[in-house]
CSV table of C-alpha atoms in Angstrom, one decimal:
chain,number,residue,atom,x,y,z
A,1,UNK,CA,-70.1,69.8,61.0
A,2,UNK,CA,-66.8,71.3,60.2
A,3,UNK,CA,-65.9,74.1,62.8
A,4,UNK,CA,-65.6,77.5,61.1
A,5,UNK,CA,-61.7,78.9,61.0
A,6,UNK,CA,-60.4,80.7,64.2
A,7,UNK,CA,-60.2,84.5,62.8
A,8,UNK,CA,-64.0,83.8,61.4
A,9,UNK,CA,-65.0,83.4,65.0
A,10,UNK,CA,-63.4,85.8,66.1
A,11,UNK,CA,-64.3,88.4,63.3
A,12,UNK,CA,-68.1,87.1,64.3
A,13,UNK,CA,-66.8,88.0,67.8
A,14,UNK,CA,-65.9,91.5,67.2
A,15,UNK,CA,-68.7,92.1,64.9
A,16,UNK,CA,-71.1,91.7,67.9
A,17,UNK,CA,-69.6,93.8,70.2
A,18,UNK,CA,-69.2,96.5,67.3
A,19,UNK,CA,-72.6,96.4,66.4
A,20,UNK,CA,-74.1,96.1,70.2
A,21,UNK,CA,-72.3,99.7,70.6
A,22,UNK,CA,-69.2,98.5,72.9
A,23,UNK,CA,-67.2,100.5,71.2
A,24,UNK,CA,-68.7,104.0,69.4
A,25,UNK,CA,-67.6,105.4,65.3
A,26,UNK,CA,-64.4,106.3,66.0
A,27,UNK,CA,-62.9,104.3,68.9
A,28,UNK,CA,-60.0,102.6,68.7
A,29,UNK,CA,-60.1,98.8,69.1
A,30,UNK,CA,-57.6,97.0,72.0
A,31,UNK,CA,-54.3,96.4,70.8
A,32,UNK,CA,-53.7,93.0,68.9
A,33,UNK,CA,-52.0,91.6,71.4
A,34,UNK,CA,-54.6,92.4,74.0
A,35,UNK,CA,-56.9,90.7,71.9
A,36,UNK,CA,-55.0,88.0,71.4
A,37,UNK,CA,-54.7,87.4,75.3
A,38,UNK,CA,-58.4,88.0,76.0
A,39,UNK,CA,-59.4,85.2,73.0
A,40,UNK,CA,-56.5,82.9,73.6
A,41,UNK,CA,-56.0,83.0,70.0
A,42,UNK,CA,-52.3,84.4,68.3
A,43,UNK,CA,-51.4,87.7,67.0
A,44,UNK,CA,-52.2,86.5,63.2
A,45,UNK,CA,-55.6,85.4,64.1
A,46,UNK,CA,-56.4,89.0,65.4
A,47,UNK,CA,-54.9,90.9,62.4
A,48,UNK,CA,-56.9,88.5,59.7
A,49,UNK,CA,-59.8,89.4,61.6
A,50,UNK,CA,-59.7,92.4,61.7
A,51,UNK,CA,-58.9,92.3,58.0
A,52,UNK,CA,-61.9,90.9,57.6
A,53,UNK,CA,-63.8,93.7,59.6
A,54,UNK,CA,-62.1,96.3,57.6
A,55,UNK,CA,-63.3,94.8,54.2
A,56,UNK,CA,-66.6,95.0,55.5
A,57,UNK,CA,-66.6,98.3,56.2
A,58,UNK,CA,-66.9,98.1,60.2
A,59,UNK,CA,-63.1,98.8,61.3
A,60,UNK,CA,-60.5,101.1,59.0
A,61,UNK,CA,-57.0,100.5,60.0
A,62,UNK,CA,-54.9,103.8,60.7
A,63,UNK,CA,-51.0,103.8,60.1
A,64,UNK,CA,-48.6,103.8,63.2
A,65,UNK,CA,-52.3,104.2,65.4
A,66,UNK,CA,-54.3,101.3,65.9
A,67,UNK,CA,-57.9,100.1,64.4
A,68,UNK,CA,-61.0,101.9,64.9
A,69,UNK,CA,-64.5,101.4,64.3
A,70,UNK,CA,-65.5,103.5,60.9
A,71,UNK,CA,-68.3,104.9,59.9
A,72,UNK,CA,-70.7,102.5,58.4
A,73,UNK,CA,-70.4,102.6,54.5
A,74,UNK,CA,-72.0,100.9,51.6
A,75,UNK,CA,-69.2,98.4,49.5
A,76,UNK,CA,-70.0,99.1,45.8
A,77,UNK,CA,-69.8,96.2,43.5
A,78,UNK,CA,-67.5,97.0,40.4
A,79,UNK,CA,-68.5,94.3,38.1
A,80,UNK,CA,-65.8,93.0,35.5
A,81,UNK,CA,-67.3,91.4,32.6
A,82,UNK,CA,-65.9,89.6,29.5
A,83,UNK,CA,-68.6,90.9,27.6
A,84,UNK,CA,-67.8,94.2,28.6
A,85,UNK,CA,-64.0,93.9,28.0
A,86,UNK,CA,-64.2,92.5,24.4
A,87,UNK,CA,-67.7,94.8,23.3
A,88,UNK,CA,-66.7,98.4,24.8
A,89,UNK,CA,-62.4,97.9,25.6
A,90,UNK,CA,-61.5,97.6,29.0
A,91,UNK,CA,-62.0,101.5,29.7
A,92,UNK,CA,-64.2,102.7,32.9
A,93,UNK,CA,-65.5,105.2,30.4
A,94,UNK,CA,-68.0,103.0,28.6
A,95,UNK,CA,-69.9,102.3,32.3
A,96,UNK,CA,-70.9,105.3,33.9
A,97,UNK,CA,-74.3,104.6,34.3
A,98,UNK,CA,-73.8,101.6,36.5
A,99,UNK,CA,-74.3,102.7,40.2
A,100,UNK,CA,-70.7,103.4,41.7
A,101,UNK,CA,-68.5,103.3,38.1
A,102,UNK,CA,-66.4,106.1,37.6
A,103,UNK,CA,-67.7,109.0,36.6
A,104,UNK,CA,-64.2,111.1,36.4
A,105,UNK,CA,-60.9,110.4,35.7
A,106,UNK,CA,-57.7,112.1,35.3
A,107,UNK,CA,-54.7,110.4,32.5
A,108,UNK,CA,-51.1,111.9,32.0
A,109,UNK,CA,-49.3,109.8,29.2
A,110,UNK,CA,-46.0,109.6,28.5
A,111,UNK,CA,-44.2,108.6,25.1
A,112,UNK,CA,-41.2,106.4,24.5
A,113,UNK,CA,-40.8,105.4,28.2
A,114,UNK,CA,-38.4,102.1,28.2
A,115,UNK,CA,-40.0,99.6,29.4
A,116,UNK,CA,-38.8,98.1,32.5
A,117,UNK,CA,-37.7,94.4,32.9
A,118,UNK,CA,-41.1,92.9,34.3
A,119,UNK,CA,-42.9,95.4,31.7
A,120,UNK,CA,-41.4,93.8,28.9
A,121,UNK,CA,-41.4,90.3,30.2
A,122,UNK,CA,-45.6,90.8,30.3
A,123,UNK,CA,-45.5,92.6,26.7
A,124,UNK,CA,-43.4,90.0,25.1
A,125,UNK,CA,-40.6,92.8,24.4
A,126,UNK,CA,-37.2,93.6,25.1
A,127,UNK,CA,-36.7,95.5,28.5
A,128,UNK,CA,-35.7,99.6,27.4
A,129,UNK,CA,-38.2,99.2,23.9
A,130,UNK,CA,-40.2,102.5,24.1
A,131,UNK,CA,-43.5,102.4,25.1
A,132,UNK,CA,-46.7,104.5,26.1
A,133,UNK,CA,-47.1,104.8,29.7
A,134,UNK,CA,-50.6,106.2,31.3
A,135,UNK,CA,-51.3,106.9,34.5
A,136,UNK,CA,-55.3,106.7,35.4
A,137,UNK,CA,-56.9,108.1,38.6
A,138,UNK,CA,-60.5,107.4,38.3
A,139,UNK,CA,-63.5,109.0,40.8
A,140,UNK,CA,-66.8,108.2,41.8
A,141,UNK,CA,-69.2,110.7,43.3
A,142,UNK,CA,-65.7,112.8,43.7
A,143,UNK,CA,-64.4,109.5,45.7
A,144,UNK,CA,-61.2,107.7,44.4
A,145,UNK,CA,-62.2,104.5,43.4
A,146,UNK,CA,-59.2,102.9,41.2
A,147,UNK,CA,-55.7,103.2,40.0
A,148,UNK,CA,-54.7,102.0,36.8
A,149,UNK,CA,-51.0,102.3,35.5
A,150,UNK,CA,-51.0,101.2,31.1
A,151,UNK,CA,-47.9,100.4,29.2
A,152,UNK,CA,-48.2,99.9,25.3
A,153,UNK,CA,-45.8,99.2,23.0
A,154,UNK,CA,-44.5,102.4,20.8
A,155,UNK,CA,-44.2,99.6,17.7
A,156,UNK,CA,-47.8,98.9,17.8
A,157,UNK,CA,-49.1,102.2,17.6
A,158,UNK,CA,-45.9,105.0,16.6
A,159,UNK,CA,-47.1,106.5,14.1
A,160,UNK,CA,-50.7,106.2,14.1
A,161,UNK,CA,-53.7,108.9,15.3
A,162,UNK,CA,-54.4,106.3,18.3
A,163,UNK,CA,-50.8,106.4,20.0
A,164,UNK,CA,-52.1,108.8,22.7
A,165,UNK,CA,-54.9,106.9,24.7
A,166,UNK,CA,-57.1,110.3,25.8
A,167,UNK,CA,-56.1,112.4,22.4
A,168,UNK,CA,-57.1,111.8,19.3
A,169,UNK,CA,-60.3,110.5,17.2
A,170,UNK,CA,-60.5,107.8,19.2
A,171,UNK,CA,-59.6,109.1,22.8
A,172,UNK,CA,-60.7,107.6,25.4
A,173,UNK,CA,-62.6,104.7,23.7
A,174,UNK,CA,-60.3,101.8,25.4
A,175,UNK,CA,-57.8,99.4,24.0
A,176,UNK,CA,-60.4,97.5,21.9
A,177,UNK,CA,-61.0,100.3,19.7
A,178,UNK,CA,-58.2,102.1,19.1
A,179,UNK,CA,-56.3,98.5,18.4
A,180,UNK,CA,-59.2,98.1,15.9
A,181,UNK,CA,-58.7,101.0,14.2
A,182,UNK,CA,-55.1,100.5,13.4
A,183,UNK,CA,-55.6,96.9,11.8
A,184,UNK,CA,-55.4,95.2,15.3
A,185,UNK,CA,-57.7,92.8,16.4
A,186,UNK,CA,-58.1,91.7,20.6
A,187,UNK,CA,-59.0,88.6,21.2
A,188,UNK,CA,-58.1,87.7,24.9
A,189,UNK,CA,-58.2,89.4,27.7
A,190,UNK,CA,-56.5,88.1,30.7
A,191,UNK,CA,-56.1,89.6,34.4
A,192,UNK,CA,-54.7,88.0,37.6
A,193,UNK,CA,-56.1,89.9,41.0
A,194,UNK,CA,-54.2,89.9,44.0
A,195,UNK,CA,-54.7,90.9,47.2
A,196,UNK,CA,-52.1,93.9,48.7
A,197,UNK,CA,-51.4,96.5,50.9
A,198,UNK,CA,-51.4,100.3,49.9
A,199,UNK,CA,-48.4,101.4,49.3
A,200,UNK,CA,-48.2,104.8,50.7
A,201,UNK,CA,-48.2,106.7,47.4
A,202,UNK,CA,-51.3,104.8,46.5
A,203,UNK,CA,-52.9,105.5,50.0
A,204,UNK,CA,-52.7,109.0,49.4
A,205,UNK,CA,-54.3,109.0,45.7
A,206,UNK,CA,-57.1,106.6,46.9
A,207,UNK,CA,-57.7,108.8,50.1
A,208,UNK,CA,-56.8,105.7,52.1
A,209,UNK,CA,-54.4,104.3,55.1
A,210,UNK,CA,-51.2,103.5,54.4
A,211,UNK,CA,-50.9,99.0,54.6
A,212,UNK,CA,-54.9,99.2,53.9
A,213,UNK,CA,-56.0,95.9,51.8
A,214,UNK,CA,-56.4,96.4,48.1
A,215,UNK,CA,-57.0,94.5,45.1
A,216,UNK,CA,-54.4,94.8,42.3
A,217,UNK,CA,-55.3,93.6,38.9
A,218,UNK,CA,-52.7,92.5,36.5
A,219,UNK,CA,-54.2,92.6,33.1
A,220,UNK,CA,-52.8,91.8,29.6
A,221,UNK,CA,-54.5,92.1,26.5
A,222,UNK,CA,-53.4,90.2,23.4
A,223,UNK,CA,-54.5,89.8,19.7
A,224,UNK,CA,-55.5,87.3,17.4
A,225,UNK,CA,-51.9,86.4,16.8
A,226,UNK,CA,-51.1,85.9,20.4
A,227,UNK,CA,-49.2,89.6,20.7
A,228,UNK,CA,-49.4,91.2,23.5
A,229,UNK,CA,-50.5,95.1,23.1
A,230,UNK,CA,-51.6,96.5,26.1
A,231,UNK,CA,-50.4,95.6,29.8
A,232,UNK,CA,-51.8,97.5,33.1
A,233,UNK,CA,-51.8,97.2,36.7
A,234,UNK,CA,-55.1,98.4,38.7
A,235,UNK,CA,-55.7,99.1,42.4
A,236,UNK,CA,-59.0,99.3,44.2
A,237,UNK,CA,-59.3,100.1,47.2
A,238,UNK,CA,-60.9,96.9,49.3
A,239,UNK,CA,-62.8,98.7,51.6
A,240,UNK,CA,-64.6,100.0,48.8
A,241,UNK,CA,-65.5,98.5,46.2
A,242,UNK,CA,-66.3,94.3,46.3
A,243,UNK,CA,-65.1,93.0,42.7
A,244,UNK,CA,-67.2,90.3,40.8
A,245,UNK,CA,-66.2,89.1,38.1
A,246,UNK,CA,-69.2,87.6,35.2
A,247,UNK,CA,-68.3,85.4,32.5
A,248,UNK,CA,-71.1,84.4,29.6
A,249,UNK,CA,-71.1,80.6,28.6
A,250,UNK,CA,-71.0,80.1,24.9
A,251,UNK,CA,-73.5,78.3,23.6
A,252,UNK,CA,-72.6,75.1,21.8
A,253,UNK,CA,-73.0,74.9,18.0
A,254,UNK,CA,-75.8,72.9,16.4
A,255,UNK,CA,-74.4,69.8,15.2
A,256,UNK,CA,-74.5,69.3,11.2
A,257,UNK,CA,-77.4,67.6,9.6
């Protein structure tokens, strides 16, 4: 039987002693390097280990301080479907009823903001072309719970009733519908998560320790022609919120008499 990885063990290690009481809410852990001596393991072994008791809620990670045992808290789900980006628009809005989704937000848009070089590479554009930029802080239970930063281009949308995400008839509907309404039809939604550390602007808009694991989500949303027309970049705090992401299976066509 294989042998489980060395920062698994030791993670399981920790996890014991936390739970058995050795070390109380609030207590800060040995250093790594004490750690590191006491398991005969090295310094990277400790750290993902304790990474892995900070996504689970047992340890929170303090800038410049050390690791300490945190208060035991529940990891919400935040389910990202494919049914739900291309029936309701990939807006928080449309799921408020599911346990932890946001259930507030704050936007500040910005018009004709050039769009910078890895901006435009994502919207298929030429870096300084004007577009929309947004700025979402979403809350649950009055907890911050995501970041999302939107760039659209101004030649999509300049012009039209929808160029303002939360103003207008269609504010706050999502990308889906207010590309719809213009003649614009998504098709494909694509994002690439990554795993990060809060940066410490982010740390203090998610209520969070600076270097504290997040997922960033790099999505892009295209039409039926292939055009890019929406690009953002989302960050949830990891400690918080475990993402799973649920894809239907289309079902096969009957074959033809």
């Amino acid at each position: 039987m294989p042998r489980e990885a060395p920062y698994l063990e030791l993670a399981d290690a920790l996890r014991g002693r936390i739970l058995a009481g050795e070390w109380e809410v609030g207590e800060r852990l040995p250093s790594r390097v004490r750690l590191a001596e006491a398991y005969g393991v090295g310094r990277n072994v400790v750290q993902r280990a304790m990474d892995r008791l900070i996504i689970d809620g047992l340890l929170e990670g303090r800038a410049g301080s050390g690791t300490y045992v945190g208060v035991p808290r529940e990891r919400l789900r935040l389910v990202r479907s494919r049914h739900r980006e291309r029936r309701e628009g990939p807006s928080l809005r449309s799921a408020t009823r599911e346990r932890g989704r946001a259930d507030a937000w704050d936007a500040d848009s910005r018009v004709r903001v050039p769009a910078p070089e890895a901006v435009a590479r994502r919207l298929d554009i030429s870096p300084g072309d004007p577009c929309v930029h947004t700025h979402y802080e979403f809350l649950a239970d009055g907890q911050p719970v995501q970041l999302s930063a939107s760039w659209e281009p101004m030649a999509i949308t300049d012009g039209t009733p929808v160029v303002l995400p939360e103003t207008g008839p269609l504010a706050g509907q999502g990308v889906v519908e207010r590309m719809r309404s213009i003649g614009v039809v998504v098709s494909t939604v694509v994002e690439v998560p990554r795993p990060a550390r809060a940066t410490p602007v982010q740390a203090n808009l998610l209520g969070i320790g600076v270097g504290d694991l997040v997922l960033t989500i790099e999505r892009t949303i295209y039409d039926t022609r292939g055009r890019p027309v929406e690009t953002a970049d989302m960050v949830i705090p990891d400690a918080r919120r475990e993402v799973v992401y649920a894809f239907g299976v289309d079902r096969p066509q009957a074959p033809h008499p």
